[in-house]
Short mmCIF file of C-alpha atoms and ligand atoms in Angstrom, two decimals:
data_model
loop_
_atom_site.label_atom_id
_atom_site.label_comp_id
_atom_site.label_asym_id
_atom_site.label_seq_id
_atom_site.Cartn_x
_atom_site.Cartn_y
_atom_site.Cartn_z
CA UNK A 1 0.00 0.00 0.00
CA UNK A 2 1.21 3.52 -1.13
CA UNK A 3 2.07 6.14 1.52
CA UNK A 4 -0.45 8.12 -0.89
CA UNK A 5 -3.15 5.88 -0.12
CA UNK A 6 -2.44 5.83 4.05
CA UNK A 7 -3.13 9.76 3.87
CA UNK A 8 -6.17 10.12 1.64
CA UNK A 9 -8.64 9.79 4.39
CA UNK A 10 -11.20 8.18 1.38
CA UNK A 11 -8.81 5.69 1.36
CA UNK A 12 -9.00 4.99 4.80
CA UNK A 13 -12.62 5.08 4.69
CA UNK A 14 -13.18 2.32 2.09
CA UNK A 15 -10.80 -0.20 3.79
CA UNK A 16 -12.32 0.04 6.92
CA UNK A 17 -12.52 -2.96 9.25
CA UNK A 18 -16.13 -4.07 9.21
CA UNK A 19 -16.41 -7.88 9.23
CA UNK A 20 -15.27 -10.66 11.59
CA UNK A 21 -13.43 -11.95 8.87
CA UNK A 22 -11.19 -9.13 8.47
CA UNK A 23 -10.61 -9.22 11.73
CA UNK A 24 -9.51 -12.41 12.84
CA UNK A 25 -7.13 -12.49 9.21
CA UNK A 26 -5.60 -9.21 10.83
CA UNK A 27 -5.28 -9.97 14.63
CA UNK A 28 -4.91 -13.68 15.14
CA UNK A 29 -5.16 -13.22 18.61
CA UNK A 30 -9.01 -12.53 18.73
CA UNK A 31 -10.33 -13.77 22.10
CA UNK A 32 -13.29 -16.19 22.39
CA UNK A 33 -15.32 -12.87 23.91
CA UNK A 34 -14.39 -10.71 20.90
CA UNK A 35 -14.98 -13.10 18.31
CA UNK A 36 -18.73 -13.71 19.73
CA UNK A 37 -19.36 -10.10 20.32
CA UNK A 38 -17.92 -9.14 16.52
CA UNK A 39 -20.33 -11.99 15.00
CA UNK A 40 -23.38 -9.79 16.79
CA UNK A 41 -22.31 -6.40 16.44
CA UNK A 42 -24.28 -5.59 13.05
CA UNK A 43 -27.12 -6.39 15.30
CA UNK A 44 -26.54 -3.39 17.84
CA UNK A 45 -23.38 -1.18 17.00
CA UNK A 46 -21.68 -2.01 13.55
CA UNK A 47 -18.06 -3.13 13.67
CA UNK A 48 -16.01 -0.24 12.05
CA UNK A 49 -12.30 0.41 12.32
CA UNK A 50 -10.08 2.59 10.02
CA UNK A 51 -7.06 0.67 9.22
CA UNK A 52 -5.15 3.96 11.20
CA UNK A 53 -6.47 3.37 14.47
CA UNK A 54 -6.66 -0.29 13.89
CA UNK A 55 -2.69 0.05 13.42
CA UNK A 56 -2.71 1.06 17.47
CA UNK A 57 -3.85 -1.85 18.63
CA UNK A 58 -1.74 -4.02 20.69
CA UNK A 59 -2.56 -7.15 19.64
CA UNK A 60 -0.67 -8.92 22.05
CA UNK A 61 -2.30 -7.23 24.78
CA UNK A 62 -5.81 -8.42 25.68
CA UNK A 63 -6.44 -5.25 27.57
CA UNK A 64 -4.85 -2.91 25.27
CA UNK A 65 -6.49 0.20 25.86
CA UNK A 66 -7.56 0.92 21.94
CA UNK A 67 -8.46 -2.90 21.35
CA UNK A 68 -11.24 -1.96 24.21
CA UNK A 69 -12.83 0.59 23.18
CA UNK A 70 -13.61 -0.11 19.05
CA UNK A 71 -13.55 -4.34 18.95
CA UNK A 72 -16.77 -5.68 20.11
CA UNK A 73 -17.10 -8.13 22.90
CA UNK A 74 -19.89 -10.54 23.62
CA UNK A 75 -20.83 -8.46 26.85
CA UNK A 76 -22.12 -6.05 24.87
CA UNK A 77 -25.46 -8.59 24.82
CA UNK A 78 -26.03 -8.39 28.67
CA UNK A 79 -28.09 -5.47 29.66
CA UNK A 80 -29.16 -4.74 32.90
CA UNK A 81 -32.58 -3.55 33.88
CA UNK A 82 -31.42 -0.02 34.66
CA UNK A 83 -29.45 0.36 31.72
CA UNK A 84 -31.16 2.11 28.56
CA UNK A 85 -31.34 2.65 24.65
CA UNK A 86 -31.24 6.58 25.56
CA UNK A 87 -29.54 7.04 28.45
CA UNK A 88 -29.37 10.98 28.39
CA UNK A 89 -33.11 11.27 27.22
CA UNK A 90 -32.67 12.91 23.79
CA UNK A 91 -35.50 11.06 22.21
CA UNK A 92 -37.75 13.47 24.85
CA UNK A 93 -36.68 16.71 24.17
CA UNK A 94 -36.83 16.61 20.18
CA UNK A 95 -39.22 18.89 19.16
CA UNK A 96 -37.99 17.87 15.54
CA UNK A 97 -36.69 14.79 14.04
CA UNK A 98 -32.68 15.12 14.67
CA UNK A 99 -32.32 18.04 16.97
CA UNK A 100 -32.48 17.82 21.10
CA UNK A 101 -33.32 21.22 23.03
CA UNK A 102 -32.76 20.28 26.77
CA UNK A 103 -30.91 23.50 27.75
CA UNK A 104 -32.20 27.25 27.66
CA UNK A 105 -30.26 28.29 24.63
CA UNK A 106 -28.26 25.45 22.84
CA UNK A 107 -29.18 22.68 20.68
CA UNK A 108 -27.98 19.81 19.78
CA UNK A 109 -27.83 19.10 15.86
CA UNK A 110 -27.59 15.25 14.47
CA UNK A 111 -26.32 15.75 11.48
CA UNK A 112 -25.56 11.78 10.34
CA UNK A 113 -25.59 8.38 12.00
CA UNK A 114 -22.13 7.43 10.58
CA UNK A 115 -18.69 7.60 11.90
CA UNK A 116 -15.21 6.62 10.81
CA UNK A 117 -15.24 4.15 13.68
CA UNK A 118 -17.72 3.08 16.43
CA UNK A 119 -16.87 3.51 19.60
CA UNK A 120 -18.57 0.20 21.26
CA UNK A 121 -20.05 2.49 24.33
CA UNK A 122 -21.77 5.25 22.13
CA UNK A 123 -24.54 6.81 24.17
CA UNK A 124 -26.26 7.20 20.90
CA UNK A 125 -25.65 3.83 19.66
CA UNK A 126 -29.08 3.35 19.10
CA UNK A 127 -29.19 5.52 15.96
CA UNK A 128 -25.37 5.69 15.48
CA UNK A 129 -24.34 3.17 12.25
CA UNK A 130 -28.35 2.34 12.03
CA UNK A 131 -27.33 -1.55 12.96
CA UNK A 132 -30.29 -1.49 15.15
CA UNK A 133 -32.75 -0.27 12.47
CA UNK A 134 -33.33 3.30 14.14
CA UNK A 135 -33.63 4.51 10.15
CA UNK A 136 -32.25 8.04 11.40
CA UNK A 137 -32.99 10.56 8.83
CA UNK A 138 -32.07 14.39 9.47
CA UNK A 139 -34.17 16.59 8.29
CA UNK A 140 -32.29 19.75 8.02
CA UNK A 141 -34.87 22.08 6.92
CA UNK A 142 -36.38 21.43 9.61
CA UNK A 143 -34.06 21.75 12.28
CA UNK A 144 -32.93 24.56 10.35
CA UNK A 145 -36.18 26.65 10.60
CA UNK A 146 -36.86 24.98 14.00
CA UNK A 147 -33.77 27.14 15.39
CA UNK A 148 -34.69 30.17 13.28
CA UNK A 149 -38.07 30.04 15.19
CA UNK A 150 -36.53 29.89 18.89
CA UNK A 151 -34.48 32.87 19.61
CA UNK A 152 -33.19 31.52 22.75
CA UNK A 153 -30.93 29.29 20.62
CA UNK A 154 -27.35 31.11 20.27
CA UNK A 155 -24.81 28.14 20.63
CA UNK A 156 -25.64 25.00 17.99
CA UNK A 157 -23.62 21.99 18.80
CA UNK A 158 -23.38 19.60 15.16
CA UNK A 159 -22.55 16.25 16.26
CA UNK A 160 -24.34 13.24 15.12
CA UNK A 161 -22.17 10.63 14.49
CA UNK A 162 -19.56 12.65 12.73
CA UNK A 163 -20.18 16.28 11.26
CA UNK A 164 -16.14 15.88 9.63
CA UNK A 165 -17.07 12.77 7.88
CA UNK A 166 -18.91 15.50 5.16
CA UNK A 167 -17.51 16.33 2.24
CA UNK A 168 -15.90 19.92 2.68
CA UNK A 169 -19.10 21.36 0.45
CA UNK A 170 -21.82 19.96 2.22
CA UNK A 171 -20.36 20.92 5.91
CA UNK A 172 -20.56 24.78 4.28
CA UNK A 173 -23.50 24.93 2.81
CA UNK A 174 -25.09 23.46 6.55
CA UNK A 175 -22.60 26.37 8.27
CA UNK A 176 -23.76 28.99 6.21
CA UNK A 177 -27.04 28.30 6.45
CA UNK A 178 -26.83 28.33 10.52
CA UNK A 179 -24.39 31.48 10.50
CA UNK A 180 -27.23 33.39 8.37
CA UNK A 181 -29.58 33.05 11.48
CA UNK A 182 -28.89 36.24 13.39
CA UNK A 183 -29.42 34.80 16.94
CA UNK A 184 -27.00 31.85 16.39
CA UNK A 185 -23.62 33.29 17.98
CA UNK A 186 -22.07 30.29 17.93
CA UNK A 187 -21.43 26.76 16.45
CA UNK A 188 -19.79 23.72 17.79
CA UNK A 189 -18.67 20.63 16.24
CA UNK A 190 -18.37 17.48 18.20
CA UNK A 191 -16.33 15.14 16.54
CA UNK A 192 -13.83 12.22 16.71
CA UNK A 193 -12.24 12.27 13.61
CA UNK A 194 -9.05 13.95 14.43
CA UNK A 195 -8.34 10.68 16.63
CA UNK A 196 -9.90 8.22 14.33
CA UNK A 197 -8.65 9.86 11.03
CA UNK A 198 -6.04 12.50 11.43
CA UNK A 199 -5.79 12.86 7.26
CA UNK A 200 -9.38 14.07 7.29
CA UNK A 201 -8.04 17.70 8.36
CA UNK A 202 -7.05 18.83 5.44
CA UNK A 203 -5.87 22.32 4.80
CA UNK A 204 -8.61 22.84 2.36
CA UNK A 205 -11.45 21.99 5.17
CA UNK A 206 -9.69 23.80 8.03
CA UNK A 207 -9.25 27.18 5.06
CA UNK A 208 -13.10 26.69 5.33
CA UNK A 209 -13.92 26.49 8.73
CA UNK A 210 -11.72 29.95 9.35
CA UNK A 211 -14.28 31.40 7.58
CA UNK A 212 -17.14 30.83 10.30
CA UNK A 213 -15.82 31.82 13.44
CA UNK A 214 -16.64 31.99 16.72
CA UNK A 215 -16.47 28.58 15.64
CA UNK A 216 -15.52 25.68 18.51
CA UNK A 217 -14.41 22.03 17.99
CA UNK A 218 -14.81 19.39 20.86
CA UNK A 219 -12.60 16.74 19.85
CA UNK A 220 -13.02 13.46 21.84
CA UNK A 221 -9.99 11.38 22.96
CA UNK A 222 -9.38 8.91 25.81
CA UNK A 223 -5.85 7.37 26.16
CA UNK A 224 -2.42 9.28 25.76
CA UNK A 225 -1.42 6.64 23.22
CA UNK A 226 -4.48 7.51 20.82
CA UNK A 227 -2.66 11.35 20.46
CA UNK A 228 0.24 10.33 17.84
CA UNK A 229 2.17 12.28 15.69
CA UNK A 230 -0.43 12.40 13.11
CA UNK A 231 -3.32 13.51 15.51
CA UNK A 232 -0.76 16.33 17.33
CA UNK A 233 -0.33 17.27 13.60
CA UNK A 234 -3.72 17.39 12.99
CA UNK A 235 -5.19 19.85 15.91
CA UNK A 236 -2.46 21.90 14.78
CA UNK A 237 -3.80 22.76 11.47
CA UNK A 238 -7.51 23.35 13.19
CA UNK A 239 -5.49 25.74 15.99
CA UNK A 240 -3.50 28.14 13.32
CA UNK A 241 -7.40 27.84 12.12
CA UNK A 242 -7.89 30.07 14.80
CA UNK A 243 -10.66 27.04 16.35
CA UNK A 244 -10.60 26.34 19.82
CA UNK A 245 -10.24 23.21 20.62
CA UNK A 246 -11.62 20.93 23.83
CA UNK A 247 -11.77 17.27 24.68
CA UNK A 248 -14.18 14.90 25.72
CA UNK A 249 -13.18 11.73 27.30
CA UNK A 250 -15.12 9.15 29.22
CA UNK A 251 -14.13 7.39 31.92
CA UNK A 252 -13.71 3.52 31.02
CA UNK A 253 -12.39 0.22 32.55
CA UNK A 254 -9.18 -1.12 31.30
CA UNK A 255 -8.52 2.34 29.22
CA UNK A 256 -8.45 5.56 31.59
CA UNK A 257 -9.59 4.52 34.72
CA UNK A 258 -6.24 5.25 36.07
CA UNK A 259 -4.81 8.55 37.54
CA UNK A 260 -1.79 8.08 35.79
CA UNK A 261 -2.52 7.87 32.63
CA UNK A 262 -5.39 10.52 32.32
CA UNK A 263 -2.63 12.54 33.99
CA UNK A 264 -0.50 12.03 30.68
CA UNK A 265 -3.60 12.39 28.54
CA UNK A 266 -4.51 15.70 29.77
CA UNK A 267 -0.61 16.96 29.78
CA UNK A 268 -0.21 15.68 25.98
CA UNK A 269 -3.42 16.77 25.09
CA UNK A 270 -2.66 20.53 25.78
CA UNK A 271 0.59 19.50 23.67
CA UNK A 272 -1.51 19.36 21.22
CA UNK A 273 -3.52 22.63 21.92
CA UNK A 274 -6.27 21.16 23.39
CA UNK A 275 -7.69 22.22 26.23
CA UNK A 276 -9.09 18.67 28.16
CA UNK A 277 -12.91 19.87 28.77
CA UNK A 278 -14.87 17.10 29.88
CA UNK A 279 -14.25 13.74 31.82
CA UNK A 280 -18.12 11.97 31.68
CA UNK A 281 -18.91 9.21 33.97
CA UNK A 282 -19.81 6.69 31.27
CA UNK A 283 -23.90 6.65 30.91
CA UNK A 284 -26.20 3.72 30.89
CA UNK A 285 -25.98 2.59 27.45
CA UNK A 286 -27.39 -0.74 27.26
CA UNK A 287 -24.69 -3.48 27.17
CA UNK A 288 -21.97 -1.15 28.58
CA UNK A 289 -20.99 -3.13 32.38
CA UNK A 290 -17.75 -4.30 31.26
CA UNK A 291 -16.70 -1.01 29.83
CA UNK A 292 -18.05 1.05 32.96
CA UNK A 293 -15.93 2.29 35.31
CA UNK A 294 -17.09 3.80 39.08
CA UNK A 295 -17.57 7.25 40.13
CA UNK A 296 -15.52 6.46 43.44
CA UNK A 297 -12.39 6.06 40.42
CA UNK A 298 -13.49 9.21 38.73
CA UNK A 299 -13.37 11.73 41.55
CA UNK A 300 -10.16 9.72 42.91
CA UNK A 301 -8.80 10.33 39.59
CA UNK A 302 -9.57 14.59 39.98
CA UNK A 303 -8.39 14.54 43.34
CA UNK A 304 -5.01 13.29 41.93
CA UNK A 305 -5.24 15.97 38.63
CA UNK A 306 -6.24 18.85 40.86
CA UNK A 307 -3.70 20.59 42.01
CA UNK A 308 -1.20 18.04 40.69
CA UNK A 309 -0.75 19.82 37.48
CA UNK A 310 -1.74 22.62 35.23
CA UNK A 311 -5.31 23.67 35.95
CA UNK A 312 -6.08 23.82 32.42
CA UNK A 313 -5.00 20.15 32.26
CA UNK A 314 -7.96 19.65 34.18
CA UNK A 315 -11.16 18.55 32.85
CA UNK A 316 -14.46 18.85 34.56
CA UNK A 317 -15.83 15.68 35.42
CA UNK A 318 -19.96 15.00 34.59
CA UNK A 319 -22.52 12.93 35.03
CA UNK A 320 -25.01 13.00 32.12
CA UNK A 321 -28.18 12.54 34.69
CA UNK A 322 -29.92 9.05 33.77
CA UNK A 323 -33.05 9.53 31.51
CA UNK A 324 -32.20 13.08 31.04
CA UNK A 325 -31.37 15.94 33.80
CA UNK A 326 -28.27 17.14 32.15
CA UNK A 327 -24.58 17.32 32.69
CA UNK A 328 -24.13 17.31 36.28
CA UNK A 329 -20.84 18.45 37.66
CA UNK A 330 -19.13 16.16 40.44
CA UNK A 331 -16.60 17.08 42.30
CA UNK A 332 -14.02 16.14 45.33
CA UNK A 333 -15.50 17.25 48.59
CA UNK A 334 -13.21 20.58 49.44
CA UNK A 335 -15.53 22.12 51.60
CA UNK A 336 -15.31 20.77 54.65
CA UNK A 337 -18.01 22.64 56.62
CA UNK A 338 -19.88 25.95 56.82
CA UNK A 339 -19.50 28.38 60.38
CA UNK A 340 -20.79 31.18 61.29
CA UNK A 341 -17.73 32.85 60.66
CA UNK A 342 -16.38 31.05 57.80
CA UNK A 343 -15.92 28.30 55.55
CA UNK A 344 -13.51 25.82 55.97
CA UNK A 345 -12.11 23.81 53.38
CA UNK A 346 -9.07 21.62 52.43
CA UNK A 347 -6.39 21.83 49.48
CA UNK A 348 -4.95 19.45 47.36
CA UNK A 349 -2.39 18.38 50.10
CA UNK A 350 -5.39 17.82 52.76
CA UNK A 351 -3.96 20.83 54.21
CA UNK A 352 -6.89 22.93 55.85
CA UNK A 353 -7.90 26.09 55.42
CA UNK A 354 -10.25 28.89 56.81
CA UNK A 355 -12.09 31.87 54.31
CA UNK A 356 -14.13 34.00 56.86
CA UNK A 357 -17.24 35.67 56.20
CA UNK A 358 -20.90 36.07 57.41
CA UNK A 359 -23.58 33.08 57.88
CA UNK A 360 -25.45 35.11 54.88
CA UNK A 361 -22.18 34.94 52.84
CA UNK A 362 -21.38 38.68 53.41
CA UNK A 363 -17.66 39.75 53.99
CA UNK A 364 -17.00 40.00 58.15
CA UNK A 365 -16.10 43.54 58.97
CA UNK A 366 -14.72 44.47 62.79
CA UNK A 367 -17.12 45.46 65.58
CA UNK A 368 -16.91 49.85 65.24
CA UNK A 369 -14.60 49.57 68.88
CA UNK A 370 -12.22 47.67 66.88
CA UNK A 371 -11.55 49.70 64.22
CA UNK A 372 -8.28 51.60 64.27
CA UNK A 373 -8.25 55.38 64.11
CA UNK A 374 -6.38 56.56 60.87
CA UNK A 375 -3.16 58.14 62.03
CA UNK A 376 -3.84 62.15 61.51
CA UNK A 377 -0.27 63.51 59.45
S1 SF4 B 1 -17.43 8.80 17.45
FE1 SF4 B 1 -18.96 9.58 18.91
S2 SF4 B 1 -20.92 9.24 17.91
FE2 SF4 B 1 -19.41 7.97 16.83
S3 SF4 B 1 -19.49 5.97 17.83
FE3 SF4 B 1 -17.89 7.15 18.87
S4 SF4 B 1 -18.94 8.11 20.62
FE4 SF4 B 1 -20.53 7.44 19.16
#
């Protein structure tokens, strides 16, 4: 294979890893769990794997930290009672077909169910790579006039699936028609592309985006070892874009449920200009156990990122609330207790601390006896 052909990201695209065939000719050492799950994916989540990110797989190492998050595993078919299809309750506040309005002024925006590679703990799995029959089919007039109609909106977040996977054109025309409603200040684009195919940035699609700033890109990443040279070069053509650029991760069992290595991921990411946004508690999705890890590791994991390094290394971490309350921020317990007089609270060495002010929160000011007369020159 030409190096041509490596960086053309259609390339990359139409040799994708999709059967269980392909699989098991390129990584002999398959387990019994992955073979089973790969033979049902097409039921749930599609198997899909762009020969890139495929080429960071250990495939020596049953718990490589790539291998677990994109090759399917027969645990994938045990759901629990509590887990769900929609585990951040889109499907209930989509007042049209492909756009979700749970906050005041931002929407969400599906654009497509596809993505260069599925990600086997998708929260929206059940319409992402339509294995499960969802038939998702934007309607962009729709959500187009939809936002027009609600002036509240002023941030619009594209995600889908994958807003990059468009061809350059088609991304425009969808941004221009957005950035000619007057109340839209700004547009986000949540994608994973840059991780799962770094030779999608082009110059030619990052010339375009320039052109509709404010403009934002989340970028979603969850191991150090997924931020090669190719990714680093990557972000670097969307930052001398002029985009900002955050990260998503979730928290997941045998990939970055360690405070170690999210403490490397954060430090490369802003390496790589990236400013680490979000860590989510992993949601619900249905058929997720084995990839879940606890809360208890999450907020161990802040406590050792907090303070410990750079605070713009330091992502907020989130629950999505279950069935659909919204990001809810969790955090280590500094506050130790409320007086009177005070607050007390703890640093990142357990060393404690004392901020004085009222019961009512107002600043304490001396008794009038105990003020000092102003020498008189
Ligand atoms: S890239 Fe995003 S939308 Fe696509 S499978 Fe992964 S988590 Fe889901």
């Amino acid at each position: 294979m030409a190096e041509k052909d490596w960086n053309d990201w259609h390339w990359q695209l139409q040799h994708r890893i999709t059967t269980v065939e392909q699989l098991q000719r390129l990584m002999p050492t398959l387990t019994p769990e992955e073979f089973a799950g790969t033979k049902l994916a097409n039921h749930k989540l599609a198997l899909g794997i762009t020969p890139y990110f495929f080429n960071l797989i250990d495939p020596a190492d049953e718990y490589c930290p790539i291998r677990w998050q994109v090759i399917p595993r027969i645990e994938e078919t045990h759901t629990a009672a509590w887990e769900m299809s929609d585990p951040c309750g889109e499907e209930g506040h989509s007042p049209v077909p492909g756009l979700v309005h749970r906050y005041p002024d931002r929407v969400l925006f599906l654009v497509t169910d596809r993505c260069a590679a599925y990600c086997r703990y998708c929260t929206r799995s059940r319409l992402v790579s339509n294995a499960s029959g969802y038939d998702f089919h934007p309607e962009f007039d729709r959500q187009i006039d939809y936002i027009r109609r609600t002036p509240s909106v002023r941030d619009v977040l594209l995600s889908g699936g994958d807003p990059l996977l468009f061809s350059d054109e088609k991304l425009e025309c969808l941004l221009d028609r957005l950035r000619a409603i007057p109340h839209v200040e700004f547009v986000r684009i949540g994608t994973r592309i840059p991780v799962f195919l770094p030779q999608r940035i082009t110059p030619e699609l990052c010339a375009m985006l320039r052109n509709y700033h404010p403009l934002f890109i989340s970028i979603h990443s969850n191991h150090p070892r997924e931020l090669t040279t190719e990714v680093r070069d990557a972000l670097g053509r969307l930052a001398d874009a002029g985009i900002p650029l955050g990260n998503q991760s979730v928290l997941l069992r045998h990939v970055n449920d360690d405070p170690e290595v999210m403490k490397a991921q954060v430090q490369k990411l802003l390496m790589c200009r990236v400013k680490p946004y979000y860590l989510y508690q992993c949601d619900l999705i249905a058929g997720s156990a084995h990839l879940r890890a606890s809360v208890r590791k999450g907020l161990e994991i802040m406590e050792q990122l907090r303070g410990h390094t750079s605070g713009y290394a330091v992502p907020q971490f989130v629950i999505d609330a279950p069935g659909g309350g919204g990001k809810v921020p969790i955090n280590p317990d500094y506050v130790l207790s409320r007086r009177a007089d005070g607050v007390v609270f703890r640093n990142y060495e357990g060393k404690i601390f004392e901020y004085p002010e009222g019961p009512d929160g107002t600043p304490l000011v001396p008794a009038p006896g105990e003020l000092e007369e102003p020498e008189l020159v």
